[in-house]
Short mmCIF file of C-alpha atoms and ligand atoms in Angstrom, two decimals:
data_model
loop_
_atom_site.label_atom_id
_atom_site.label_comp_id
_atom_site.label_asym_id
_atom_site.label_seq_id
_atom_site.Cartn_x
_atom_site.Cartn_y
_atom_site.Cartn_z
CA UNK K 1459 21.19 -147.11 -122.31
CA UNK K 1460 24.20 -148.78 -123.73
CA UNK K 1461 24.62 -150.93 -126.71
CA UNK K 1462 27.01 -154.09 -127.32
CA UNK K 1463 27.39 -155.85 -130.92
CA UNK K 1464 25.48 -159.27 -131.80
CA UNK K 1465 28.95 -160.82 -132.31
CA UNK K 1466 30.06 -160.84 -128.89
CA UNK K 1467 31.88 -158.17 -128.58
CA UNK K 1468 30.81 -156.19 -125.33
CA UNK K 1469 32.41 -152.99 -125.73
CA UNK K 1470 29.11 -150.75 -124.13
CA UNK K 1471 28.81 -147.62 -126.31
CA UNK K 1472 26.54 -145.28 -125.65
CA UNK K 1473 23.57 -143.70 -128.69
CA UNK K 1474 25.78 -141.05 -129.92
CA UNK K 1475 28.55 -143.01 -130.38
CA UNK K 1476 26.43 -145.33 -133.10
CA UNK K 1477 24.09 -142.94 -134.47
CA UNK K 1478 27.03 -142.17 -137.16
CA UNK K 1479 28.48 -145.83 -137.34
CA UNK K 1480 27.13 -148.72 -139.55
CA UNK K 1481 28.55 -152.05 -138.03
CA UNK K 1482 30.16 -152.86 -135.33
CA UNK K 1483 33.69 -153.23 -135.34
CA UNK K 1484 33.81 -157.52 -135.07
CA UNK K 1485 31.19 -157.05 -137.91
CA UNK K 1486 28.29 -157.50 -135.44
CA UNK K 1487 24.97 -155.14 -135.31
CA UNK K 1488 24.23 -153.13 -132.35
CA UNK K 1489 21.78 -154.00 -130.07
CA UNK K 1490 20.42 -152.30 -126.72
CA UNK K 1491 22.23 -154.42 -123.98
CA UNK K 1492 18.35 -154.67 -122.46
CA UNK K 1493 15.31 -153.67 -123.80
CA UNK K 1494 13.55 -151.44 -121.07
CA UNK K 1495 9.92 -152.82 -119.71
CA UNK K 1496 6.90 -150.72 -120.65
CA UNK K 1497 4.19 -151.41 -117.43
CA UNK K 1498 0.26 -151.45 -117.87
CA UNK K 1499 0.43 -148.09 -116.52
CA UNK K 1500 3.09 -146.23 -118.66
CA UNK K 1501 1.19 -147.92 -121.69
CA UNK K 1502 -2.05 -146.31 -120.32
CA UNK K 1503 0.07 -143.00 -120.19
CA UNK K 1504 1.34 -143.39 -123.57
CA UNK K 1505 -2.15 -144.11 -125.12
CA UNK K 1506 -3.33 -140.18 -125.07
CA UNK K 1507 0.22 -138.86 -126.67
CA UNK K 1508 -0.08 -137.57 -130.04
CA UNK K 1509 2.71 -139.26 -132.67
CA UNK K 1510 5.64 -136.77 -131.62
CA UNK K 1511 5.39 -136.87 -127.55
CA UNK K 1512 5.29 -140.86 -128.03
CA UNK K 1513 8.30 -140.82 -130.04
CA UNK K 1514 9.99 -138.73 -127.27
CA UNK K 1515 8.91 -141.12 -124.67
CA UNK K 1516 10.16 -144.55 -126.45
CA UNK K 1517 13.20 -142.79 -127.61
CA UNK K 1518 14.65 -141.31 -124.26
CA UNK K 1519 14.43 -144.66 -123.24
CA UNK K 1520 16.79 -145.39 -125.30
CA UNK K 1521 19.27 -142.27 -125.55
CA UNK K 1522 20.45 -140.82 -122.73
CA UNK K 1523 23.64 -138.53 -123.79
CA UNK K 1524 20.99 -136.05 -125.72
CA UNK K 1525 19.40 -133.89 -123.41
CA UNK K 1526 15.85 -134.32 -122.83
CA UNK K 1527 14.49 -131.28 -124.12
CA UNK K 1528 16.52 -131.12 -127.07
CA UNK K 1529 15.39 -134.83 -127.90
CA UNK K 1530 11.61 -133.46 -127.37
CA UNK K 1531 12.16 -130.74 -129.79
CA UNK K 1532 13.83 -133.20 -132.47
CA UNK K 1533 10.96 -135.60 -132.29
CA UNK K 1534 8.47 -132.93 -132.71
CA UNK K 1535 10.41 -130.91 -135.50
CA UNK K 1536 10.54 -134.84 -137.40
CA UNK K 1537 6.86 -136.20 -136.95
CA UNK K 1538 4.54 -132.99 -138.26
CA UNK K 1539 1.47 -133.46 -140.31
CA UNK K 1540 2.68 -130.95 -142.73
CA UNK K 1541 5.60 -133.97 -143.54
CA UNK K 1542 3.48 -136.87 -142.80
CA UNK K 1543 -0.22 -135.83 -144.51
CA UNK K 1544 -2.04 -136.36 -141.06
CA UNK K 1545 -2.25 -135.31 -137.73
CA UNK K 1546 -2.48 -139.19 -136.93
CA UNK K 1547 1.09 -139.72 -138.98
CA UNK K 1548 0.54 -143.41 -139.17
CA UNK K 1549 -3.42 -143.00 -139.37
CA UNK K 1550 -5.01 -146.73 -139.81
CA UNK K 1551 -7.51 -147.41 -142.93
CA UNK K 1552 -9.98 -149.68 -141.76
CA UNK K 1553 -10.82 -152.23 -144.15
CA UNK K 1554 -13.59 -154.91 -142.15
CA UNK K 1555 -13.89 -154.83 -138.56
CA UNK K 1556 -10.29 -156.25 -136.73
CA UNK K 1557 -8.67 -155.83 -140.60
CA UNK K 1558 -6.80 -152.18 -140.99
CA UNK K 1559 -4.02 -151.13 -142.84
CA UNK K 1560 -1.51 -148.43 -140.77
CA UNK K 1561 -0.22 -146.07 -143.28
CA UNK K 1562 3.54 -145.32 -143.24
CA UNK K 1563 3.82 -144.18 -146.39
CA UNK K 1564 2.77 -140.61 -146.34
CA UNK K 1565 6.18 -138.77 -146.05
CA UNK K 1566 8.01 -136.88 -148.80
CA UNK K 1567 9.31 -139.96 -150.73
CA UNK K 1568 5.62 -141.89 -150.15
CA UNK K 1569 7.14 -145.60 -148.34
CA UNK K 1570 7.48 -146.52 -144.69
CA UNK K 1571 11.39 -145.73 -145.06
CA UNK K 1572 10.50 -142.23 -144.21
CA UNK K 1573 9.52 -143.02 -140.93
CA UNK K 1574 13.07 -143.32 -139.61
CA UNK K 1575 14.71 -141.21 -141.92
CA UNK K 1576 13.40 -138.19 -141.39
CA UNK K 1577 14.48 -138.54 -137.74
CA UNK K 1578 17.29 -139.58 -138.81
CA UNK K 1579 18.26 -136.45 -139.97
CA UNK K 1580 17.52 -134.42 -137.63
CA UNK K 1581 19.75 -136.55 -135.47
CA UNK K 1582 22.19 -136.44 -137.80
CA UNK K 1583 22.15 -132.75 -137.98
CA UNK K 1584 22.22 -132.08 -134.45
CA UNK K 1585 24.93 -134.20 -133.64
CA UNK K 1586 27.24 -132.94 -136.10
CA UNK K 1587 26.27 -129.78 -135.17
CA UNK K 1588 27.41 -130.79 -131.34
CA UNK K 1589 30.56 -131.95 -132.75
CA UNK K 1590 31.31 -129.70 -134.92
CA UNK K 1591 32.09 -132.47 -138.03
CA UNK K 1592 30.97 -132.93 -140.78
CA UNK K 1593 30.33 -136.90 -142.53
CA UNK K 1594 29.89 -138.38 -145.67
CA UNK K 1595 26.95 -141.00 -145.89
CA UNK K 1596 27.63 -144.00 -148.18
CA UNK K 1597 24.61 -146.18 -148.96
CA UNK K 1598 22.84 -149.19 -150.67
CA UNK K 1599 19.15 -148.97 -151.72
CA UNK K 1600 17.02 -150.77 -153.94
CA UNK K 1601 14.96 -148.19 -154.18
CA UNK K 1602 12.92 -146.71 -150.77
CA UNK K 1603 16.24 -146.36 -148.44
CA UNK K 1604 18.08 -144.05 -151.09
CA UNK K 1605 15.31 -141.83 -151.52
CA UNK K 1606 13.87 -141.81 -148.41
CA UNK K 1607 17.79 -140.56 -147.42
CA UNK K 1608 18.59 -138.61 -149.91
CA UNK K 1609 15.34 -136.36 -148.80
CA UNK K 1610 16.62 -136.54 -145.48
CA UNK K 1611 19.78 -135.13 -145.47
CA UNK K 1612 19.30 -132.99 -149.30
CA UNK K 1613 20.50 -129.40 -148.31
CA UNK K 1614 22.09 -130.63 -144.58
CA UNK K 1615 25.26 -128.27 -143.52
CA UNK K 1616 28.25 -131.16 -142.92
CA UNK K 1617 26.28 -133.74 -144.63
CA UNK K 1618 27.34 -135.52 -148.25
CA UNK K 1619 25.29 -138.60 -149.57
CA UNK K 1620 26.89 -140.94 -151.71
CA UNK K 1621 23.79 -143.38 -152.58
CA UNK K 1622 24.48 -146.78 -154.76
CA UNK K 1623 21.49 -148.31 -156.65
CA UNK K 1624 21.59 -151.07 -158.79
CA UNK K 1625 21.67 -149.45 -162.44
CA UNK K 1626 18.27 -150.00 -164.23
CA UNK K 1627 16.65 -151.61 -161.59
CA UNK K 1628 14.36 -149.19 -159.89
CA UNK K 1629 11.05 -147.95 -161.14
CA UNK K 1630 11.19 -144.96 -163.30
CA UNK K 1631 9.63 -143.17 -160.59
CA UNK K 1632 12.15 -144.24 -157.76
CA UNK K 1633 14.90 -143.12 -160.60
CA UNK K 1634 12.94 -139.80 -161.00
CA UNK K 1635 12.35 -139.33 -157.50
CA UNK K 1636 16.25 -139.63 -156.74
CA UNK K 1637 17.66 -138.60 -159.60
CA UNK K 1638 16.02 -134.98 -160.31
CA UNK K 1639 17.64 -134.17 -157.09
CA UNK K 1640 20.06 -131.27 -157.94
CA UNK K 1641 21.22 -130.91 -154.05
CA UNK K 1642 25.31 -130.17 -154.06
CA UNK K 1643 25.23 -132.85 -151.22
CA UNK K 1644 23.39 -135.69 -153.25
CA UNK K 1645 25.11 -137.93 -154.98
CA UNK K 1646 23.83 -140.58 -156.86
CA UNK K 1647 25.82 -143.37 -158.09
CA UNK K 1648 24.08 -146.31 -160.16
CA UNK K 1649 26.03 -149.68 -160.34
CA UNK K 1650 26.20 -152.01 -162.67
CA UNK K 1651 25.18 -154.98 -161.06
CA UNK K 1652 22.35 -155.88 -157.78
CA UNK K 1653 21.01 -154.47 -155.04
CA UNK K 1654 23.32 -156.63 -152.77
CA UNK K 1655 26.52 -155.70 -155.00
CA UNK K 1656 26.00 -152.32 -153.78
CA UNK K 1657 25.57 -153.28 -150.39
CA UNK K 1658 28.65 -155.37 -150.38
CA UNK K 1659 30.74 -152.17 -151.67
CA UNK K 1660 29.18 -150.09 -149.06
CA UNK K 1661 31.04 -152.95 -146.46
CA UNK K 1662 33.91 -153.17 -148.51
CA UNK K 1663 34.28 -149.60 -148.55
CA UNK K 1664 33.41 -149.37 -144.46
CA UNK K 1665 35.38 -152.17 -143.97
CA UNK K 1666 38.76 -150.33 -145.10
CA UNK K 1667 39.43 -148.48 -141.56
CA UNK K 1668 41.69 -146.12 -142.86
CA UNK K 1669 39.22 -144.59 -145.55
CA UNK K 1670 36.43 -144.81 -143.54
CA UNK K 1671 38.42 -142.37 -140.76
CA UNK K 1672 39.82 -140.11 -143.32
CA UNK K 1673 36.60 -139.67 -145.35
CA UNK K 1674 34.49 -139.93 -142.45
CA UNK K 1675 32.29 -142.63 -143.92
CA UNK K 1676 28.84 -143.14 -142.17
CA UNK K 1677 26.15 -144.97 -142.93
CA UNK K 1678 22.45 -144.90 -143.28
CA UNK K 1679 20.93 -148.39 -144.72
CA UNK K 1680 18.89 -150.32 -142.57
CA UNK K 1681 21.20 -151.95 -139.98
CA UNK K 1682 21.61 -148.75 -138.76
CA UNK K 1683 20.12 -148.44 -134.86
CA UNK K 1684 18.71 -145.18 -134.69
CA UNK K 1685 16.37 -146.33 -137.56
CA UNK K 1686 15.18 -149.64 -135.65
CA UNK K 1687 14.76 -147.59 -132.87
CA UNK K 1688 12.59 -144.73 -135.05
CA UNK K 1689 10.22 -147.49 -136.35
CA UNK K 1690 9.39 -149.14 -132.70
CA UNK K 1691 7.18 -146.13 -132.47
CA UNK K 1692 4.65 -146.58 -134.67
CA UNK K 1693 3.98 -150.38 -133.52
CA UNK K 1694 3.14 -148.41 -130.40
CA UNK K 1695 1.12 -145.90 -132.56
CA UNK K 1696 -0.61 -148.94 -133.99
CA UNK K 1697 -1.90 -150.61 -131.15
CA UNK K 1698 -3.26 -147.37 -129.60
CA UNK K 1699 -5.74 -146.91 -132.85
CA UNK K 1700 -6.69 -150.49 -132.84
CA UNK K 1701 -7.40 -150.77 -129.32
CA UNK K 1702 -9.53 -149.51 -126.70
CA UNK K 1703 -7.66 -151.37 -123.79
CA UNK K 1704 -4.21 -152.59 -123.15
CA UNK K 1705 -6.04 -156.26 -122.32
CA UNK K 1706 -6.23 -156.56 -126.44
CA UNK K 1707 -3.55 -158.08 -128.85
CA UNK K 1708 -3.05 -157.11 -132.04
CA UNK K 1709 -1.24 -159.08 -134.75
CA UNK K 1710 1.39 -157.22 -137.14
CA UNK K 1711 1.90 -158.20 -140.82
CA UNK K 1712 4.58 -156.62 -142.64
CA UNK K 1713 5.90 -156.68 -145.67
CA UNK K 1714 9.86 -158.09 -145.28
CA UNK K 1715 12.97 -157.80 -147.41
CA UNK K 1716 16.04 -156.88 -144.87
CA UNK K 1717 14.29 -157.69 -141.83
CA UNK K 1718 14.14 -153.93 -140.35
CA UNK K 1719 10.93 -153.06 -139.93
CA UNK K 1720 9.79 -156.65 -138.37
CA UNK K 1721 12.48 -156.18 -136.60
CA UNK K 1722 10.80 -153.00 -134.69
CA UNK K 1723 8.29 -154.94 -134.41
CA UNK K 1724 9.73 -157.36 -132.32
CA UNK K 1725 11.67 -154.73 -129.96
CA UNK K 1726 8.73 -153.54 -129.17
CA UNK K 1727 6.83 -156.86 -128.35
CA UNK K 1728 10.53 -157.23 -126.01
CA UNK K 1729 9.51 -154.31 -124.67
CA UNK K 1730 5.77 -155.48 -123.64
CA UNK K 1731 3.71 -154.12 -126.24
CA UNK K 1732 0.74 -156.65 -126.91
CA UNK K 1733 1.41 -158.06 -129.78
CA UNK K 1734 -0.11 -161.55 -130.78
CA UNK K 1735 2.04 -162.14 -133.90
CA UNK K 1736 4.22 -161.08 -136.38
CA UNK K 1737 3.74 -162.02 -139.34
CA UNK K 1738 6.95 -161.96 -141.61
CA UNK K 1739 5.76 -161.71 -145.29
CA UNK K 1740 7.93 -162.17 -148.46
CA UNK K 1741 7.76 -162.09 -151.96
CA UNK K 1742 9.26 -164.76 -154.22
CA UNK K 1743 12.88 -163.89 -152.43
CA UNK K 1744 11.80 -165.98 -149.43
CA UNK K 1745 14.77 -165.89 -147.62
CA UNK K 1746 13.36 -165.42 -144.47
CA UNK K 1747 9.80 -167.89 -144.86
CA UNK K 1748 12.42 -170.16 -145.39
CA UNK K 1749 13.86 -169.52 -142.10
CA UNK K 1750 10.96 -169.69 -140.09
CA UNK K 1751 9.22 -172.38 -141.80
CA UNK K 1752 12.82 -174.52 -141.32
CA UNK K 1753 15.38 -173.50 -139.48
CA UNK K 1754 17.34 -173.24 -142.48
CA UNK K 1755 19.00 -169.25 -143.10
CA UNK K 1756 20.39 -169.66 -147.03
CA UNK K 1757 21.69 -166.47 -148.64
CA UNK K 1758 20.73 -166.59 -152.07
CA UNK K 1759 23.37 -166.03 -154.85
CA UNK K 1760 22.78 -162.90 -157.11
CA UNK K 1761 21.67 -165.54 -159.75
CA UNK K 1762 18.89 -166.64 -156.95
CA UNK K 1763 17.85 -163.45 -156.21
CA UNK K 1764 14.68 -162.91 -158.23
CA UNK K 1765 13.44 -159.57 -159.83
CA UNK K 1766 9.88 -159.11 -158.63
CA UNK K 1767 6.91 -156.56 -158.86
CA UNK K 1768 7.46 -156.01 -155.39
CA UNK K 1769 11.12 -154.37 -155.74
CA UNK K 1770 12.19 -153.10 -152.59
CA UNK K 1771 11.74 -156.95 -150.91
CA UNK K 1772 14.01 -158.47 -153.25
CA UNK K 1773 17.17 -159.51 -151.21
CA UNK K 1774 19.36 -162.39 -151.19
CA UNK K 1775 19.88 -161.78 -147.47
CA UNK K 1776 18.24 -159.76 -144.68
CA UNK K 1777 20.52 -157.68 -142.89
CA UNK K 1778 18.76 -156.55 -139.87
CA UNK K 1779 18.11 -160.43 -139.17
CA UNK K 1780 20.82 -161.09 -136.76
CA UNK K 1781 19.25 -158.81 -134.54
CA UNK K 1782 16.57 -161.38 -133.44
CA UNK K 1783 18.95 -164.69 -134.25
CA UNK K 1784 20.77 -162.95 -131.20
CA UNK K 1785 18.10 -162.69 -129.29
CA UNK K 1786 16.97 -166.12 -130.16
CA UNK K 1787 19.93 -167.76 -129.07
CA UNK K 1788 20.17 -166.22 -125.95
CA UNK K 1789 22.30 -163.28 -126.95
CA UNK K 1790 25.23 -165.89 -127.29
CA UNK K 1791 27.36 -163.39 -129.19
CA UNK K 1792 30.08 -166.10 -130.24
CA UNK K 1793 27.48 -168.53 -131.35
CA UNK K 1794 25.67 -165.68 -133.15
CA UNK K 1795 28.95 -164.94 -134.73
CA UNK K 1796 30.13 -168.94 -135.79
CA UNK K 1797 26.72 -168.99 -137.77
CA UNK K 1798 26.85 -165.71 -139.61
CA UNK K 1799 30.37 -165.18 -139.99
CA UNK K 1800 31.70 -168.73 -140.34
CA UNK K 1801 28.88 -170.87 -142.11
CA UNK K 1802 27.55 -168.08 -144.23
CA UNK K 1803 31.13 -167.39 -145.40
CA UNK K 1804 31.67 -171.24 -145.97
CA UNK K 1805 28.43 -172.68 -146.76
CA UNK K 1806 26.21 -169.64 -147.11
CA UNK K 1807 23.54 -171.10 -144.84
CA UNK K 1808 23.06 -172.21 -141.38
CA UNK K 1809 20.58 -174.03 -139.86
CA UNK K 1810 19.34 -174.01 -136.23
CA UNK K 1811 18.95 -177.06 -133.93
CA UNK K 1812 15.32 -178.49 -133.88
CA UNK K 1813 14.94 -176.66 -130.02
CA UNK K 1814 15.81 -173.65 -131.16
CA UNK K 1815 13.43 -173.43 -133.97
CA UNK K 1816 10.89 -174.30 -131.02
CA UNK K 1817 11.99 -171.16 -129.23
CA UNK K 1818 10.79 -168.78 -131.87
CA UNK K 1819 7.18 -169.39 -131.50
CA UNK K 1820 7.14 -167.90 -128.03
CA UNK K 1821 8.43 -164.32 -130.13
CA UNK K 1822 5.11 -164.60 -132.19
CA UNK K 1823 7.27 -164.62 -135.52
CA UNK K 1824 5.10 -166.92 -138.01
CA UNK K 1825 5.27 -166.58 -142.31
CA UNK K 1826 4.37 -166.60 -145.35
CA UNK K 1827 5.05 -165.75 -149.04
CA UNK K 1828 3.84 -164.59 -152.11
CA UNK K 1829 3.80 -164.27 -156.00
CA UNK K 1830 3.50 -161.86 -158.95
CA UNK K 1831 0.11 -163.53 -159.76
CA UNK K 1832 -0.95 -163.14 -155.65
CA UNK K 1833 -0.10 -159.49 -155.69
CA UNK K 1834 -2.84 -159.02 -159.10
CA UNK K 1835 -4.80 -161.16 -157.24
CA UNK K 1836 -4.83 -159.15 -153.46
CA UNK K 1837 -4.63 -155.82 -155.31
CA UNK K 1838 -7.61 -156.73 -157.72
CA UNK K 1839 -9.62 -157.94 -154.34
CA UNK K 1840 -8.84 -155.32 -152.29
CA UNK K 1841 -9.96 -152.65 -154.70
CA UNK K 1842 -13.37 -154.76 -155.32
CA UNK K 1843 -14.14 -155.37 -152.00
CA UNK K 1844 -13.02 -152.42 -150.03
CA UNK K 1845 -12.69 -149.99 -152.85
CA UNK K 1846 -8.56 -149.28 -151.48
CA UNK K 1847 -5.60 -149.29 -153.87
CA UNK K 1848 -2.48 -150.96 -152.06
CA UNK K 1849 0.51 -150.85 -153.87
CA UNK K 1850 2.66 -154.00 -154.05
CA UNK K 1851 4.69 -154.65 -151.28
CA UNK K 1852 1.65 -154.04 -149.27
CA UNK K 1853 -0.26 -156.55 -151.45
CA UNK K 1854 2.48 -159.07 -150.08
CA UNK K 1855 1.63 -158.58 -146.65
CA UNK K 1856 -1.97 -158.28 -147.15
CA UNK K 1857 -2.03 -161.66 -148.87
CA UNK K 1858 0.00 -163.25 -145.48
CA UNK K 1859 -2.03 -161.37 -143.00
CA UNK K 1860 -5.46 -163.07 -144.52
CA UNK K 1861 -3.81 -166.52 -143.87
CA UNK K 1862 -2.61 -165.90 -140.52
CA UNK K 1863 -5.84 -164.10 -138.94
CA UNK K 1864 -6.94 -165.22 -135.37
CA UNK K 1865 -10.47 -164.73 -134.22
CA UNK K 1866 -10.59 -162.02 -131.66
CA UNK K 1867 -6.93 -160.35 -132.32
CA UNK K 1868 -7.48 -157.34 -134.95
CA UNK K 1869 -4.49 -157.63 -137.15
CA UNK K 1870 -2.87 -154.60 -138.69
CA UNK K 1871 -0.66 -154.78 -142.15
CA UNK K 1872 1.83 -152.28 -142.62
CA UNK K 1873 1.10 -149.93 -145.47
CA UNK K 1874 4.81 -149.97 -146.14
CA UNK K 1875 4.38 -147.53 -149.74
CA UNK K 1876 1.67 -146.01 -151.89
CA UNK K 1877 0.54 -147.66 -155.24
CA UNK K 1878 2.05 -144.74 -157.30
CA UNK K 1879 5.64 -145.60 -156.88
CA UNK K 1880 5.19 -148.88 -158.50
CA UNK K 1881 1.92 -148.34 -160.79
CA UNK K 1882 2.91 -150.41 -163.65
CA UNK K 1883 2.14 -153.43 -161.76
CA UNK K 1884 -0.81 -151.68 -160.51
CA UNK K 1885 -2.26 -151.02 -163.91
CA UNK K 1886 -1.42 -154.70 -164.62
CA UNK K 1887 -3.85 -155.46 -161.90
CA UNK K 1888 -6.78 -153.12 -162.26
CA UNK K 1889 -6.29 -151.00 -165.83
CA UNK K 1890 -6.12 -147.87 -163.70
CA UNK K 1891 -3.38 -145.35 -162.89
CA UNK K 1892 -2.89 -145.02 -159.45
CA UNK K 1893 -3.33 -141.29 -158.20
CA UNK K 1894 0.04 -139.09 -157.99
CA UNK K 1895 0.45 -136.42 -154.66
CA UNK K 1896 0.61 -133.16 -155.60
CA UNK K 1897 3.44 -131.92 -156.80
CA UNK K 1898 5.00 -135.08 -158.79
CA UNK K 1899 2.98 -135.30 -161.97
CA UNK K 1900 5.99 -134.52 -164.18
CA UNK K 1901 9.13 -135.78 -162.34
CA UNK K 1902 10.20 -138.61 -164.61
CA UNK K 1903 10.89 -135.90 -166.79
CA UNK K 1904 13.33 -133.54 -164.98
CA UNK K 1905 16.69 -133.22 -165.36
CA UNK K 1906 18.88 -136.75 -163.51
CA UNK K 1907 21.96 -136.25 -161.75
CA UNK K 1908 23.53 -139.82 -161.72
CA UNK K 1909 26.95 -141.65 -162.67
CA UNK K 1910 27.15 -145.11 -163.54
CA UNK K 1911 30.18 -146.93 -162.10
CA UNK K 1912 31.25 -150.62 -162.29
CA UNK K 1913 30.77 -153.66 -159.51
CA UNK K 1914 34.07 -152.35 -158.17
CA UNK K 1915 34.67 -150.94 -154.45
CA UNK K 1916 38.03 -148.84 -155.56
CA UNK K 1917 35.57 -147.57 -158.30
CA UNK K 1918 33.37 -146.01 -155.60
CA UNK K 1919 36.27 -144.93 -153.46
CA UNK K 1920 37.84 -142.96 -156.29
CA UNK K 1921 34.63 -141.38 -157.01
CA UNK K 1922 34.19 -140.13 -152.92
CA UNK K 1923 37.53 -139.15 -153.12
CA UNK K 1924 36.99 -136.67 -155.79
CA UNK K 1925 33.39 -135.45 -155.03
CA UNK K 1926 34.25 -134.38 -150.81
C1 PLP T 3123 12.21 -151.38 -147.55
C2 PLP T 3123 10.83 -151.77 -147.89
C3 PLP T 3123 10.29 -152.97 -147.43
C4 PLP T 3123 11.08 -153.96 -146.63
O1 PLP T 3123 11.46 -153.48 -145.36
P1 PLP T 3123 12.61 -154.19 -144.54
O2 PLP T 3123 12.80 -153.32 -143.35
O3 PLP T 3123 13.81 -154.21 -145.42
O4 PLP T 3123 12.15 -155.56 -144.21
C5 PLP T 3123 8.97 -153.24 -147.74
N1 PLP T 3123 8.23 -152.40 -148.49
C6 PLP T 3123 8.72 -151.25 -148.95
C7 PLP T 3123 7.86 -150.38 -149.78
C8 PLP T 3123 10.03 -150.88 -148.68
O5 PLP T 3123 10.52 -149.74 -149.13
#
């Protein structure tokens, strides 16, 4: 398999080549230059794998320069139950008949991010190792991507994190959980500003060829491939519980900031998997309801960009959303590239013709939105009526899934974290403090390891420069 940017240039590079990169050089993400075909028989295959051998079946697919039984042995080193909680990995919690929730948020740093990460790692790892280089990951999180990385790659030979997080903005626990990390390799850097200031330093920084070569700069925030590609598995994983024959659909609902993990979701509908809908769901940062109520993609300014009780949704702009909008248009990498690079730069918005906001319904993408008071509300009902705590992200998509059900089609919402990492908003809800894991009773009050640098790319630089 070979993969070409969504901004029209065609340059075919193969997996390894991307694993370490971010974007493409014309500023495009990369994209499979097909997505292979999955048969009624293959799926039949696939249905008896356990979590691992699936993984190594969708991923060779789509790498081809690692050799098969090393890629076998990476998948199954990544997806144990002694990381994951369960034998199942993504194990589905029933909540009425053709109504489940599909956990991903039972690895080390408890929210879906884990998922790809951990894989991620091990890639990461053995490719270096091939090479014999080593690579210094620069990233943005609001939360779920920096730790699920930093827990990743803690302790990797040839591996430094450099993770920005907007300063003061995370949940004491996502601060604790990243922070009490005393790894030589981890380095946490809080800025003074929003989520998508640090993500625009992390491009400023990438952006600046030279540095980027020198310091070996790579990348591990959510445009990256190899984490699209890790989370197409457990759509697959999904439909297998919820089914008993590949003659059933299943509907999706998950819970949407940067577009990644719908975004899975919709490779592996491309690549035949059953899927009815999927449903994008949003918090008050609507960015993308917007879209595919309208046909109208507006970045939000920072002042725009809400602070909500779901945290790790709250985006001005989705980054992994060109993928489809390239897909959409008929993988018209120049058009793809007039709308995102040209009228987001001028206007900050774009808007698609009335024909081509027809076209999406045929991908199954529909939407919806919520609020603070909707979480309370979903959280409050799901504990009274099912006796589960969901935390709030998942609240989100819960609330969208139970407007977009379809008789007959079971619909699954992702399970994207557990109630823990964000139980102030869950003891706003219900008076109750949600369980802790083993293990993490005490870790807002370990030691932090963070510095606290200014909305300023050189800033960040400087501090790489002296901390390789
Ligand atoms: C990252 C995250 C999301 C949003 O995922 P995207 O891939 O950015 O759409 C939702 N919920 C939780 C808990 C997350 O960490």
């Amino acid at each position: 398999m070979r993969y070409i940017s969504t901004r029209g240039d065609r340059t075919e590079r193969a997996f390894c080549e991307i694993l370490l990169e971010g974007l493409a050089p014309d500023g495009g993400l990369y994209l499979p230059v097909s997505y292979p075909q999955i048969d009624a028989a293959t799926l039949s295959k696939w249905r008896g794998l356990n979590y691992a051998d699936l993984a190594f079946e969708i991923l060779s697919l789509y790498i081809d320069d690692i050799p098969a039984e090393d890629l076998r042995a990476i998948a199954q080193r990544t997806y144990t139950a002694e990381v994951f909680g369960t034998p199942e990995i993504t194990p589905l919690k029933v909540l009425e008949p053709g109504l489940a929730l599909q956990a991903l948020s039972n690895g080390p740093t408890l929210a879906f991010k884990d998922m790809a990460m951990q894989l991620l790692g091990q890639l990461f790892e053995y490719e270096l190792k091939r090479r014999g280089e080593t690579l210094n990951i620069l990233g943005a999180t609001s939360g779920d991507t920096g730790s699920a990385a930093e827990y990743a790659m803690r302790g990797k030979a040839g591996v430094n994190v450099f993770m920005l997080s907007p300063h003061g903005r995370m949940s004491p626990f996502q601060q604790a959980q990243m922070f009490s990390l005393q790894d030589a390799n981890i380095h946490n850097i809080a800025i003074e500003g929003v989520f998508d200031d640090c993500q625009d330093i992390v491009k400023a920084v990438s952006n600046d060829l030279d540095f980027k070569r020198k310091y070996k700069i790579g990348t591990v925030n959510s445009i990256n491939w190899a984490r699209l590609l890790a989370q197409v598995v457990y759509y697959f994983a999904g439909y297998f519980q919820a089914t008993k024959s590949n003659d059933e659909k299943v509907s999706f609902t998950v819970p949407s900031g940067n577009f990644g993990n719908v975004c899975a979701g919709h490779v592996a509908r491309m690549m035949g998997l059953p899927i009815a809908n999927l449903v994008v769901a949003t918090n008050e940062n609507d960015v993308l309801d917007e879209f595919f109520r309208t046909g109208v993609y507006r970045v939000r300014g920072a002042a725009d960009t809400h602070e909500t009780s779901s945290p790790s949704m709250d985006i001005s702009k989705a980054s992994n959303f060109e993928r489809f909008v390239f897909d959409l248009l008929g993988r018209d990498g120049a058009r793809v590239k007039s709308l995102f690079d040209d009228a987001i730069a001028s206007a900050g918005r774009f808007e698609i013709s009335a024909s081509e906001h027809a076209q999406i319904q045929p991908y199954g993408f529909v939407s919806g939105s919520s609020t603070h008071a909707d979480r309370l509300a979903t959280i409050r009902a799901t504990f009274e009526k099912y006796g589960v705590m969901v935390d709030t992200h998942t609240a989100d998509g819960l609330k969208v899934a139970l407007e977009n059900r379809q008789p007959g089609v079971t619909m699954l919402v992702l399970e994207t974290a557990l109630p823990v990492k964000f139980a102030a908003t869950i003891e706003e809800a219900l008076n109750l403090t949600p369980p802790r894991p083993a293990g993490l009773e005490n870790i807002e009050s370990l030691p932090k390891r963070v510095s606290v640098l200014p909305v300023d790319a050189q800033a960040v630089k400087a501090f790489i420069e002296t901390h390789v």
